[in-house]
């Protein structure tokens, strides 16, 4: 059983997005977020784990004029009780995956990573980064292959537009599960790009083109946003996630 879309072959390796399944069960106890209200921020993008694709995304966000209208983080540096150590950009995987110019750019900033012993994953979608922002740039755990964790679940449950910094074909994968991906307003051409740096560059070209009209775009798509909220928390979606397992009598 795998959560990696590219590993599943439909025979001896069965696809099951276990993180999404777990989030459905967890989120059922929370009240629904109102998708029709005005939100105070345009974009959110939270990056706790300091992986190369998240660092590159963070650097792109810092260059945007709408940064002061966004909720953005990198590592856990803004948490009072976080135990931090300077981020070593000369180590793997940074030096192996990021261009020299990007590493030099990142090196000019004071960047830190959280010491692993303090790790505590937060699956709550009621943070303002989700409830008070129109669009979430979802930086998933991996960018070389597609999988869906609580990072993808939160904007669905909170009622947001979203762009996926994930592996190739992540948007295609969400569509296959019945999720609305807003194709009429969010061009998913970036989804087929195999190199994640090029994919992130395309995401930000798209973001730059839509930010001026983001609030209007959001409110013109509230019915689809509400559909995602309702569908994500439904028995129908839970059964769809588990279909591959049920078809093989792996669960009842």
XYZ file of C-alpha atoms in Angstrom:
252
model
C 0.000 0.000 0.000
C 1.403 3.431 -0.927
C 0.505 7.113 -0.605
C 2.832 7.894 -3.520
C 0.814 8.255 -6.728
C 3.705 7.176 -8.946
C 4.379 3.944 -7.047
C 0.861 2.542 -7.412
C 0.485 0.091 -10.290
C -3.036 -1.174 -9.639
C -1.929 -4.751 -8.991
C 0.566 -5.533 -6.243
C 1.065 -1.884 -5.150
C -2.223 -0.288 -4.128
C -2.781 3.476 -3.838
C -4.299 4.713 -0.593
C -3.955 8.409 0.480
C -3.890 7.548 4.166
C -3.203 11.096 5.368
C -6.340 12.435 3.711
C -8.348 9.553 5.131
C -7.082 10.280 8.639
C -7.837 13.994 8.286
C -11.459 13.290 7.350
C -11.910 11.400 10.602
C -10.081 14.085 12.606
C -11.775 17.119 11.047
C -15.318 15.870 11.541
C -15.315 17.290 15.070
C -14.659 20.888 13.916
C -17.217 23.451 12.811
C -17.341 24.311 9.118
C -15.484 27.463 8.036
C -17.614 30.110 6.294
C -16.383 30.306 2.697
C -18.496 33.357 1.841
C -16.978 35.887 4.234
C -14.345 38.484 3.363
C -10.828 37.404 4.267
C -8.066 39.729 5.433
C -5.146 38.153 3.572
C -4.573 37.093 -0.008
C -2.102 34.234 0.166
C -0.805 31.825 2.783
C 2.170 29.500 2.615
C 3.521 27.790 5.730
C 6.851 25.959 5.547
C 7.953 24.298 8.737
C 10.246 21.564 7.483
C 13.292 23.122 5.797
C 13.438 21.076 2.621
C 14.871 22.486 -0.646
C 11.563 22.932 -2.473
C 10.124 24.797 0.516
C 13.182 27.030 0.750
C 12.925 27.858 -2.950
C 9.213 28.626 -2.558
C 9.924 30.848 0.443
C 12.548 32.819 -1.482
C 10.042 33.437 -4.278
C 7.440 34.656 -1.791
C 9.873 37.164 -0.286
C 10.136 38.873 -3.695
C 6.389 39.437 -4.073
C 4.765 42.843 -3.632
C 1.795 41.192 -1.929
C 3.954 39.779 0.896
C 2.440 42.276 3.337
C -0.994 40.899 2.410
C 0.082 37.310 2.924
C 0.783 34.901 5.778
C 4.141 33.246 5.161
C 6.543 31.283 7.334
C 9.737 29.281 7.013
C 10.883 26.777 9.651
C 9.518 27.415 13.137
C 11.540 30.583 13.679
C 8.503 32.669 14.658
C 7.448 30.375 17.511
C 8.624 31.657 20.888
C 9.524 28.278 22.338
C 11.066 26.764 19.219
C 14.552 25.301 19.570
C 16.461 26.397 16.485
C 19.810 25.903 14.837
C 21.207 27.773 11.792
C 20.262 26.177 8.487
C 23.294 24.542 6.862
C 22.981 25.208 3.127
C 26.273 23.431 2.393
C 24.776 20.088 3.346
C 22.626 17.599 1.483
C 19.998 17.867 0.069
C 20.302 21.657 -0.422
C 23.671 21.666 -2.150
C 22.587 18.742 -4.372
C 19.239 20.138 -5.489
C 19.396 23.942 -5.578
C 21.360 26.097 -8.055
C 24.372 27.970 -6.712
C 22.660 31.346 -7.209
C 19.699 30.208 -5.104
C 22.005 28.994 -2.329
C 23.832 32.336 -2.371
C 20.530 34.175 -2.167
C 19.396 32.044 0.756
C 22.785 32.445 2.428
C 22.264 36.206 2.648
C 19.312 35.623 4.989
C 19.306 34.464 8.592
C 17.624 31.108 8.228
C 17.126 28.489 10.881
C 15.677 25.021 11.158
C 13.842 23.523 14.064
C 15.649 20.848 16.059
C 13.859 17.605 15.286
C 13.382 16.667 18.935
C 10.805 19.445 19.335
C 8.665 18.262 16.373
C 4.913 18.246 16.914
C 2.725 18.037 13.814
C -0.361 20.266 13.795
C -3.352 18.936 11.844
C -5.690 21.785 12.807
C -7.118 23.723 9.836
C -8.498 26.599 11.956
C -5.291 28.650 11.856
C -5.812 32.073 10.156
C -3.426 30.982 7.395
C -6.296 28.789 6.240
C -9.454 30.483 7.519
C -8.454 34.089 6.730
C -6.589 33.772 3.408
C -8.100 33.382 -0.040
C -5.447 31.094 -1.514
C -3.013 28.605 -0.063
C 0.253 27.678 -1.730
C 0.445 24.114 -0.493
C 4.071 23.069 -0.097
C 3.709 19.343 0.346
C 6.210 17.080 2.094
C 7.766 16.050 -1.208
C 8.159 17.723 -4.590
C 9.750 14.939 -6.611
C 6.666 12.754 -6.423
C 3.038 13.413 -5.536
C 1.415 12.607 -2.245
C -1.284 14.285 -0.183
C -0.941 14.903 3.550
C -2.664 17.181 6.042
C -1.012 20.065 4.132
C -3.410 19.406 1.251
C -6.331 18.615 3.559
C -6.257 21.944 5.427
C -7.088 24.314 2.521
C -9.821 21.933 1.360
C -11.450 21.885 4.791
C -10.958 25.615 5.379
C -12.410 26.662 2.024
C -9.466 28.016 0.012
C -8.263 28.186 -3.535
C -4.925 26.385 -3.760
C -1.805 25.842 -5.815
C 0.182 22.644 -5.276
C 3.943 22.683 -4.713
C 3.915 18.926 -4.889
C 5.132 16.280 -7.314
C 4.127 16.170 -10.985
C 0.464 15.418 -11.679
C -0.713 16.305 -8.175
C -3.586 18.377 -9.583
C -4.453 15.459 -11.861
C -4.412 13.206 -8.808
C -6.802 15.437 -6.876
C -9.155 15.546 -9.850
C -9.170 11.750 -9.952
C -10.452 11.797 -6.369
C -13.291 14.163 -7.283
C -11.752 17.360 -5.892
C -12.532 20.657 -7.647
C -9.243 22.207 -8.820
C -10.682 25.451 -10.284
C -9.404 24.911 -13.815
C -11.395 27.843 -15.185
C -9.344 30.328 -13.148
C -6.179 28.435 -12.119
C -4.223 27.174 -15.109
C -2.804 23.796 -14.076
C -0.210 23.702 -16.865
C 2.496 23.735 -14.181
C 1.261 20.332 -12.991
C 3.002 18.446 -15.804
C 6.438 19.996 -15.262
C 8.844 17.284 -14.046
C 11.539 19.562 -12.573
C 10.254 21.045 -9.336
C 12.156 24.334 -9.637
C 10.627 24.932 -13.062
C 7.275 23.872 -11.660
C 7.528 26.388 -8.812
C 8.577 29.122 -11.251
C 5.424 28.440 -13.286
C 3.296 28.504 -10.153
C 4.566 31.978 -9.295
C 4.021 33.254 -12.823
C 0.424 32.106 -12.421
C 0.161 33.605 -8.943
C 1.432 36.983 -10.143
C -1.248 37.059 -12.829
C -4.145 36.330 -10.462
C -3.236 38.180 -7.245
C -4.756 41.524 -8.308
C -8.145 39.847 -8.818
C -7.815 37.164 -6.172
C -10.628 38.337 -3.881
C -13.105 38.590 -6.758
C -11.927 35.239 -8.119
C -12.469 33.622 -4.736
C -16.001 34.922 -4.264
C -16.974 33.981 -7.802
C -16.010 30.389 -7.002
C -17.576 29.992 -3.562
C -19.938 27.251 -4.740
C -16.987 25.109 -5.888
C -15.080 25.943 -2.710
C -18.050 24.903 -0.587
C -18.339 21.727 -2.646
C -14.739 20.835 -1.738
C -15.457 21.491 1.937
C -18.584 19.348 1.993
C -17.191 16.598 -0.209
C -13.911 16.355 1.684
C -15.737 15.678 4.953
C -18.313 13.342 3.426
C -18.712 9.587 3.665
C -18.650 9.509 -0.135
C -15.114 10.907 -0.227
C -13.931 8.630 2.559
C -15.277 5.613 0.664
C -13.646 6.830 -2.558
C -10.259 7.070 -0.837
C -10.653 3.553 0.478
C -11.996 2.054 -2.776
C -8.708 0.428 -3.810
C -8.466 -1.275 -0.439
C -12.115 -2.301 -0.341
C -11.946 -3.737 -3.862
C -9.182 -6.074 -2.680
C -10.877 -6.910 0.614
C -8.037 -5.259 2.510
C -10.543 -3.373 4.676
C -14.224 -3.905 5.401
